[in-house]
XYZ file of C-alpha atoms in Angstrom:
92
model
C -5.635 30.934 -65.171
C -6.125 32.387 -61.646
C -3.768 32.175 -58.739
C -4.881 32.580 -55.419
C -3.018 33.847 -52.878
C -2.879 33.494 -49.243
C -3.627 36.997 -47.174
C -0.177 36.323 -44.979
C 1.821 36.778 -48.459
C 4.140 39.076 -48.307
C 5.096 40.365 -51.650
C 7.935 42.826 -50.446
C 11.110 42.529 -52.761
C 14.282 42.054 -50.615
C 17.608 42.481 -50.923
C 19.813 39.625 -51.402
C 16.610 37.445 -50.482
C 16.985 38.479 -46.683
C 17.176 42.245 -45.499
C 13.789 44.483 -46.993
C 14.709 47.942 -48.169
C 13.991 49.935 -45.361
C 16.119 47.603 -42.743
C 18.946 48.091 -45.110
C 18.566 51.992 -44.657
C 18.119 51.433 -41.100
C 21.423 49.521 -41.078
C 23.384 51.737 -43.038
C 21.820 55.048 -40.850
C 22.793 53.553 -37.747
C 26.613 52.685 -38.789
C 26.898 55.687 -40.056
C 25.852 57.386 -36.931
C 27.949 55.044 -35.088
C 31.228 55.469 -36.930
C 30.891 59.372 -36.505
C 30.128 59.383 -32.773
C 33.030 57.460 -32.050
C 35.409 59.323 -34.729
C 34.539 62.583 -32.921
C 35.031 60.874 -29.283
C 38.151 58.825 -29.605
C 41.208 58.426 -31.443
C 42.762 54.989 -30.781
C 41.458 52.682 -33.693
C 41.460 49.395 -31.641
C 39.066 51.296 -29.618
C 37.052 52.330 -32.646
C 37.255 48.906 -34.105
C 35.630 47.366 -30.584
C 33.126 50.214 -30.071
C 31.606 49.949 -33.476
C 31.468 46.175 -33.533
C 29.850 45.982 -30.139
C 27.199 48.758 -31.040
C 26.684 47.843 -34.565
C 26.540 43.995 -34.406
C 23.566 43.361 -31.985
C 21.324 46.129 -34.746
C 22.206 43.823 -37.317
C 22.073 40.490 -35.940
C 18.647 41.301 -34.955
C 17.359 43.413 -38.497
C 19.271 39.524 -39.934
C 17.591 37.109 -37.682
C 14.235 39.166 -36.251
C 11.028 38.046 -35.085
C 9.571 35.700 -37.151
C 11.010 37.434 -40.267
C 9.503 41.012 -38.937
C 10.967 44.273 -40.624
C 13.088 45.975 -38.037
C 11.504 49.171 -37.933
C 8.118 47.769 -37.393
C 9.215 45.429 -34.225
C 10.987 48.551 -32.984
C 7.788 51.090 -32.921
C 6.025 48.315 -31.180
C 8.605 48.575 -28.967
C 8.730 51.919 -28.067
C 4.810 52.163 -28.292
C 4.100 49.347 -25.799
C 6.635 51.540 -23.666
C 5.274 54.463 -23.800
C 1.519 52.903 -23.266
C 2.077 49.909 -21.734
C -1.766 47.989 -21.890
C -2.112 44.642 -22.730
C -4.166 44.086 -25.873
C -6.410 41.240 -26.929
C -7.015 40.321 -30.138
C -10.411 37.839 -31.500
């Protein structure tokens, strides 16, 4: 028996179902970097509580909601690519 799949398949394994591996990494990199920064800066916790949510939160509500299901890191260099050499591009 042969199965056929379509060429838009993506056979990636996720975790949970949702996040792929290298978003997770992402996320866990960038709240790390976060809580340190603001450790070293201030001392008040309600401040460090607020900082951290505001900084942190918009990363992962867009790694958890995306662009059509796009890995993070991938929507992000297109980002900074189309910045850096902004040309419009035209595909067939």
């Amino acid at each position: 028996m042969k199965f056929i799949f379509p060429q838009n398949y993506n056979l990636n394994s996720k975790l949970f179902g949702m996040f792929d591996y290298s978003t997770v990494i992402f996320n866990i990199l960038w709240g790390l970097f976060i809580f340190c920064l603001i450790n070293l800066i201030f001392n008040n916790v309600t401040i460090k509580i607020f900082l951290f949510i505001t900084l942190y939160f918009p990363i992962f509500m867009f790694s958890l909601i995306g662009f059509n299901h796009e890995n993070i890191l991938y929507v992000l260099y297109y980002i900074a690519k189309y910045l850096f050499k902004p040309k419009v591009y035209l595909y067939k």
